[in-house]
Amino acid sequence: MGVEEHTQDRAAAGELTVETTASGTRYPIAPGYRVNVRTGPGTDYRIVRTLPYGQKIPIYCQKPGERVTGPYGTSNLWDNIANGQFVSDAYVYTGRDGYIAPRCD
């Protein structure tokens, strides 16, 4: 089974759905991954926590940084999920390439 088909099957199963609620939009981390949350946009930044499997996260803004390869391709975008906390966009299902949130200052 190709990667594209596999992703579509998971999306159909509801694993890769973006949630929009009164408190905001939340994006799923790639199934089967526990992702490190860092203090800045790169793997040289300190790890502050690790997201559990199946986590959905808010994206407040995005910032260019170190290029990372993950299940959703290679990207230099990093998603700000809380004050001073970033994850690589290559591990987050946003439904599109590129920016989906404002650029961080």
mmCIF file with all atom_site columns, C-alpha atoms in Angstrom:
data_model
loop_
_atom_site.group_PDB
_atom_site.id
_atom_site.type_symbol
_atom_site.label_atom_id
_atom_site.label_alt_id
_atom_site.label_comp_id
_atom_site.label_asym_id
_atom_site.label_entity_id
_atom_site.label_seq_id
_atom_site.pdbx_PDB_ins_code
_atom_site.Cartn_x
_atom_site.Cartn_y
_atom_site.Cartn_z
_atom_site.occupancy
_atom_site.B_iso_or_equiv
_atom_site.pdbx_formal_charge
_atom_site.auth_seq_id
_atom_site.auth_comp_id
_atom_site.auth_asym_id
_atom_site.auth_atom_id
_atom_site.pdbx_PDB_model_num
ATOM 1   C CA . MET A 1 1   ? 0.000   0.000  0.000  1.00 0.00 ? 1   MET A CA 1
ATOM 2   C CA . GLY A 1 2   ? 1.448   3.383  -0.982 1.00 0.00 ? 2   GLY A CA 1
ATOM 3   C CA . VAL A 1 3   ? 1.957   6.211  1.466  1.00 0.00 ? 3   VAL A CA 1
ATOM 4   C CA . GLU A 1 4   ? -0.792  8.268  -0.163 1.00 0.00 ? 4   GLU A CA 1
ATOM 5   C CA . GLU A 1 5   ? -3.355  5.476  0.160  1.00 0.00 ? 5   GLU A CA 1
ATOM 6   C CA . HIS A 1 6   ? -2.323  4.800  3.753  1.00 0.00 ? 6   HIS A CA 1
ATOM 7   C CA . THR A 1 7   ? -2.809  8.479  4.673  1.00 0.00 ? 7   THR A CA 1
ATOM 8   C CA . GLN A 1 8   ? -6.202  8.550  2.991  1.00 0.00 ? 8   GLN A CA 1
ATOM 9   C CA . ASP A 1 9   ? -7.307  5.417  4.881  1.00 0.00 ? 9   ASP A CA 1
ATOM 10  C CA . ARG A 1 10  ? -6.347  7.001  8.195  1.00 0.00 ? 10  ARG A CA 1
ATOM 11  C CA . ALA A 1 11  ? -8.073  10.236 7.270  1.00 0.00 ? 11  ALA A CA 1
ATOM 12  C CA . ALA A 1 12  ? -11.231 8.285  6.429  1.00 0.00 ? 12  ALA A CA 1
ATOM 13  C CA . ALA A 1 13  ? -11.008 6.560  9.807  1.00 0.00 ? 13  ALA A CA 1
ATOM 14  C CA . GLY A 1 14  ? -11.006 9.949  11.534 1.00 0.00 ? 14  GLY A CA 1
ATOM 15  C CA . GLU A 1 15  ? -7.420  9.770  12.814 1.00 0.00 ? 15  GLU A CA 1
ATOM 16  C CA . LEU A 1 16  ? -6.302  12.708 10.691 1.00 0.00 ? 16  LEU A CA 1
ATOM 17  C CA . THR A 1 17  ? -9.151  15.114 11.161 1.00 0.00 ? 17  THR A CA 1
ATOM 18  C CA . VAL A 1 18  ? -8.622  18.725 12.095 1.00 0.00 ? 18  VAL A CA 1
ATOM 19  C CA . GLU A 1 19  ? -10.920 19.676 14.996 1.00 0.00 ? 19  GLU A CA 1
ATOM 20  C CA . THR A 1 20  ? -12.519 23.098 15.222 1.00 0.00 ? 20  THR A CA 1
ATOM 21  C CA . THR A 1 21  ? -14.266 23.909 18.490 1.00 0.00 ? 21  THR A CA 1
ATOM 22  C CA . ALA A 1 22  ? -15.225 27.032 20.395 1.00 0.00 ? 22  ALA A CA 1
ATOM 23  C CA . SER A 1 23  ? -11.730 27.035 21.940 1.00 0.00 ? 23  SER A CA 1
ATOM 24  C CA . GLY A 1 24  ? -9.996  26.944 18.526 1.00 0.00 ? 24  GLY A CA 1
ATOM 25  C CA . THR A 1 25  ? -8.625  24.608 15.882 1.00 0.00 ? 25  THR A CA 1
ATOM 26  C CA . ARG A 1 26  ? -6.532  21.574 16.812 1.00 0.00 ? 26  ARG A CA 1
ATOM 27  C CA . TYR A 1 27  ? -4.328  19.565 14.447 1.00 0.00 ? 27  TYR A CA 1
ATOM 28  C CA . PRO A 1 28  ? -3.367  15.896 14.901 1.00 0.00 ? 28  PRO A CA 1
ATOM 29  C CA . ILE A 1 29  ? 0.181   14.669 15.353 1.00 0.00 ? 29  ILE A CA 1
ATOM 30  C CA . ALA A 1 30  ? 1.036   11.884 12.884 1.00 0.00 ? 30  ALA A CA 1
ATOM 31  C CA . PRO A 1 31  ? -0.361  8.530  14.082 1.00 0.00 ? 31  PRO A CA 1
ATOM 32  C CA . GLY A 1 32  ? 2.233   6.366  15.810 1.00 0.00 ? 32  GLY A CA 1
ATOM 33  C CA . TYR A 1 33  ? 4.542   9.249  16.753 1.00 0.00 ? 33  TYR A CA 1
ATOM 34  C CA . ARG A 1 34  ? 5.416   10.828 20.072 1.00 0.00 ? 34  ARG A CA 1
ATOM 35  C CA . VAL A 1 35  ? 6.766   14.257 19.161 1.00 0.00 ? 35  VAL A CA 1
ATOM 36  C CA . ASN A 1 36  ? 9.275   16.333 21.110 1.00 0.00 ? 36  ASN A CA 1
ATOM 37  C CA . VAL A 1 37  ? 8.229   19.874 21.984 1.00 0.00 ? 37  VAL A CA 1
ATOM 38  C CA . ARG A 1 38  ? 11.179  22.268 21.943 1.00 0.00 ? 38  ARG A CA 1
ATOM 39  C CA . THR A 1 39  ? 11.905  25.813 23.123 1.00 0.00 ? 39  THR A CA 1
ATOM 40  C CA . GLY A 1 40  ? 12.616  26.992 19.563 1.00 0.00 ? 40  GLY A CA 1
ATOM 41  C CA . PRO A 1 41  ? 12.427  26.058 15.875 1.00 0.00 ? 41  PRO A CA 1
ATOM 42  C CA . GLY A 1 42  ? 15.140  23.400 15.671 1.00 0.00 ? 42  GLY A CA 1
ATOM 43  C CA . THR A 1 43  ? 16.442  20.156 17.141 1.00 0.00 ? 43  THR A CA 1
ATOM 44  C CA . ASP A 1 44  ? 19.280  21.998 18.937 1.00 0.00 ? 44  ASP A CA 1
ATOM 45  C CA . TYR A 1 45  ? 16.694  23.651 21.212 1.00 0.00 ? 45  TYR A CA 1
ATOM 46  C CA . ARG A 1 46  ? 15.919  22.090 24.587 1.00 0.00 ? 46  ARG A CA 1
ATOM 47  C CA . ILE A 1 47  ? 13.085  19.533 24.818 1.00 0.00 ? 47  ILE A CA 1
ATOM 48  C CA . VAL A 1 48  ? 10.418  20.736 27.260 1.00 0.00 ? 48  VAL A CA 1
ATOM 49  C CA . ARG A 1 49  ? 8.027   17.774 26.927 1.00 0.00 ? 49  ARG A CA 1
ATOM 50  C CA . THR A 1 50  ? 6.976   14.972 24.603 1.00 0.00 ? 50  THR A CA 1
ATOM 51  C CA . LEU A 1 51  ? 3.473   14.789 23.149 1.00 0.00 ? 51  LEU A CA 1
ATOM 52  C CA . PRO A 1 52  ? 1.658   11.460 23.656 1.00 0.00 ? 52  PRO A CA 1
ATOM 53  C CA . TYR A 1 53  ? 0.331   9.302  20.818 1.00 0.00 ? 53  TYR A CA 1
ATOM 54  C CA . GLY A 1 54  ? -2.904  10.636 19.302 1.00 0.00 ? 54  GLY A CA 1
ATOM 55  C CA . GLN A 1 55  ? -2.405  14.192 20.549 1.00 0.00 ? 55  GLN A CA 1
ATOM 56  C CA . LYS A 1 56  ? -4.116  17.111 18.767 1.00 0.00 ? 56  LYS A CA 1
ATOM 57  C CA . ILE A 1 57  ? -2.495  20.505 19.117 1.00 0.00 ? 57  ILE A CA 1
ATOM 58  C CA . PRO A 1 58  ? -3.347  24.161 18.538 1.00 0.00 ? 58  PRO A CA 1
ATOM 59  C CA . ILE A 1 59  ? -1.094  26.159 16.195 1.00 0.00 ? 59  ILE A CA 1
ATOM 60  C CA . TYR A 1 60  ? -0.896  29.796 17.245 1.00 0.00 ? 60  TYR A CA 1
ATOM 61  C CA . CYS A 1 61  ? 1.780   30.861 14.768 1.00 0.00 ? 61  CYS A CA 1
ATOM 62  C CA . GLN A 1 62  ? 4.524   29.338 12.628 1.00 0.00 ? 62  GLN A CA 1
ATOM 63  C CA . LYS A 1 63  ? 8.200   30.137 12.235 1.00 0.00 ? 63  LYS A CA 1
ATOM 64  C CA . PRO A 1 64  ? 10.908  29.000 9.812  1.00 0.00 ? 64  PRO A CA 1
ATOM 65  C CA . GLY A 1 65  ? 13.785  27.071 11.355 1.00 0.00 ? 65  GLY A CA 1
ATOM 66  C CA . GLU A 1 66  ? 15.733  23.857 10.950 1.00 0.00 ? 66  GLU A CA 1
ATOM 67  C CA . ARG A 1 67  ? 14.631  21.634 8.055  1.00 0.00 ? 67  ARG A CA 1
ATOM 68  C CA . VAL A 1 68  ? 13.186  18.343 9.370  1.00 0.00 ? 68  VAL A CA 1
ATOM 69  C CA . THR A 1 69  ? 11.930  15.250 7.547  1.00 0.00 ? 69  THR A CA 1
ATOM 70  C CA . GLY A 1 70  ? 8.903   13.495 9.022  1.00 0.00 ? 70  GLY A CA 1
ATOM 71  C CA . PRO A 1 71  ? 5.819   11.544 7.963  1.00 0.00 ? 71  PRO A CA 1
ATOM 72  C CA . TYR A 1 72  ? 4.396   14.574 6.133  1.00 0.00 ? 72  TYR A CA 1
ATOM 73  C CA . GLY A 1 73  ? 7.529   15.371 4.142  1.00 0.00 ? 73  GLY A CA 1
ATOM 74  C CA . THR A 1 74  ? 10.426  17.747 4.691  1.00 0.00 ? 74  THR A CA 1
ATOM 75  C CA . SER A 1 75  ? 9.721   21.183 6.097  1.00 0.00 ? 75  SER A CA 1
ATOM 76  C CA . ASN A 1 76  ? 11.512  24.079 7.734  1.00 0.00 ? 76  ASN A CA 1
ATOM 77  C CA . LEU A 1 77  ? 8.261   25.262 9.375  1.00 0.00 ? 77  LEU A CA 1
ATOM 78  C CA . TRP A 1 78  ? 7.864   24.969 13.135 1.00 0.00 ? 78  TRP A CA 1
ATOM 79  C CA . ASP A 1 79  ? 4.492   25.287 14.855 1.00 0.00 ? 79  ASP A CA 1
ATOM 80  C CA . ASN A 1 80  ? 4.140   27.318 18.040 1.00 0.00 ? 80  ASN A CA 1
ATOM 81  C CA . ILE A 1 81  ? 1.756   25.335 20.273 1.00 0.00 ? 81  ILE A CA 1
ATOM 82  C CA . ALA A 1 82  ? 2.193   27.297 23.513 1.00 0.00 ? 82  ALA A CA 1
ATOM 83  C CA . ASN A 1 83  ? 4.363   30.102 24.864 1.00 0.00 ? 83  ASN A CA 1
ATOM 84  C CA . GLY A 1 84  ? 7.949   29.155 23.948 1.00 0.00 ? 84  GLY A CA 1
ATOM 85  C CA . GLN A 1 85  ? 6.968   25.675 22.685 1.00 0.00 ? 85  GLN A CA 1
ATOM 86  C CA . PHE A 1 86  ? 7.500   24.455 19.105 1.00 0.00 ? 86  PHE A CA 1
ATOM 87  C CA . VAL A 1 87  ? 7.052   21.224 17.131 1.00 0.00 ? 87  VAL A CA 1
ATOM 88  C CA . SER A 1 88  ? 8.166   20.490 13.589 1.00 0.00 ? 88  SER A CA 1
ATOM 89  C CA . ASP A 1 89  ? 5.344   20.882 11.065 1.00 0.00 ? 89  ASP A CA 1
ATOM 90  C CA . ALA A 1 90  ? 6.630   17.706 9.343  1.00 0.00 ? 90  ALA A CA 1
ATOM 91  C CA . TYR A 1 91  ? 4.884   15.742 12.152 1.00 0.00 ? 91  TYR A CA 1
ATOM 92  C CA . VAL A 1 92  ? 1.589   17.663 12.187 1.00 0.00 ? 92  VAL A CA 1
ATOM 93  C CA . TYR A 1 93  ? -1.338  16.991 9.846  1.00 0.00 ? 93  TYR A CA 1
ATOM 94  C CA . THR A 1 94  ? -2.565  20.415 8.731  1.00 0.00 ? 94  THR A CA 1
ATOM 95  C CA . GLY A 1 95  ? -4.124  19.346 5.443  1.00 0.00 ? 95  GLY A CA 1
ATOM 96  C CA . ARG A 1 96  ? -1.797  21.476 3.325  1.00 0.00 ? 96  ARG A CA 1
ATOM 97  C CA . ASP A 1 97  ? 1.822   22.508 2.736  1.00 0.00 ? 97  ASP A CA 1
ATOM 98  C CA . GLY A 1 98  ? 3.040   25.869 3.925  1.00 0.00 ? 98  GLY A CA 1
ATOM 99  C CA . TYR A 1 99  ? 1.699   28.319 6.443  1.00 0.00 ? 99  TYR A CA 1
ATOM 100 C CA . ILE A 1 100 ? -1.736  27.734 7.975  1.00 0.00 ? 100 ILE A CA 1
ATOM 101 C CA . ALA A 1 101 ? -1.267  30.265 10.787 1.00 0.00 ? 101 ALA A CA 1
ATOM 102 C CA . PRO A 1 102 ? 0.325   33.715 11.059 1.00 0.00 ? 102 PRO A CA 1
ATOM 103 C CA . ARG A 1 103 ? 4.106   33.947 11.091 1.00 0.00 ? 103 ARG A CA 1
ATOM 104 C CA . CYS A 1 104 ? 5.538   34.237 14.630 1.00 0.00 ? 104 CYS A CA 1
ATOM 105 C CA . ASP A 1 105 ? 7.255   37.532 15.501 1.00 0.00 ? 105 ASP A CA 1
#
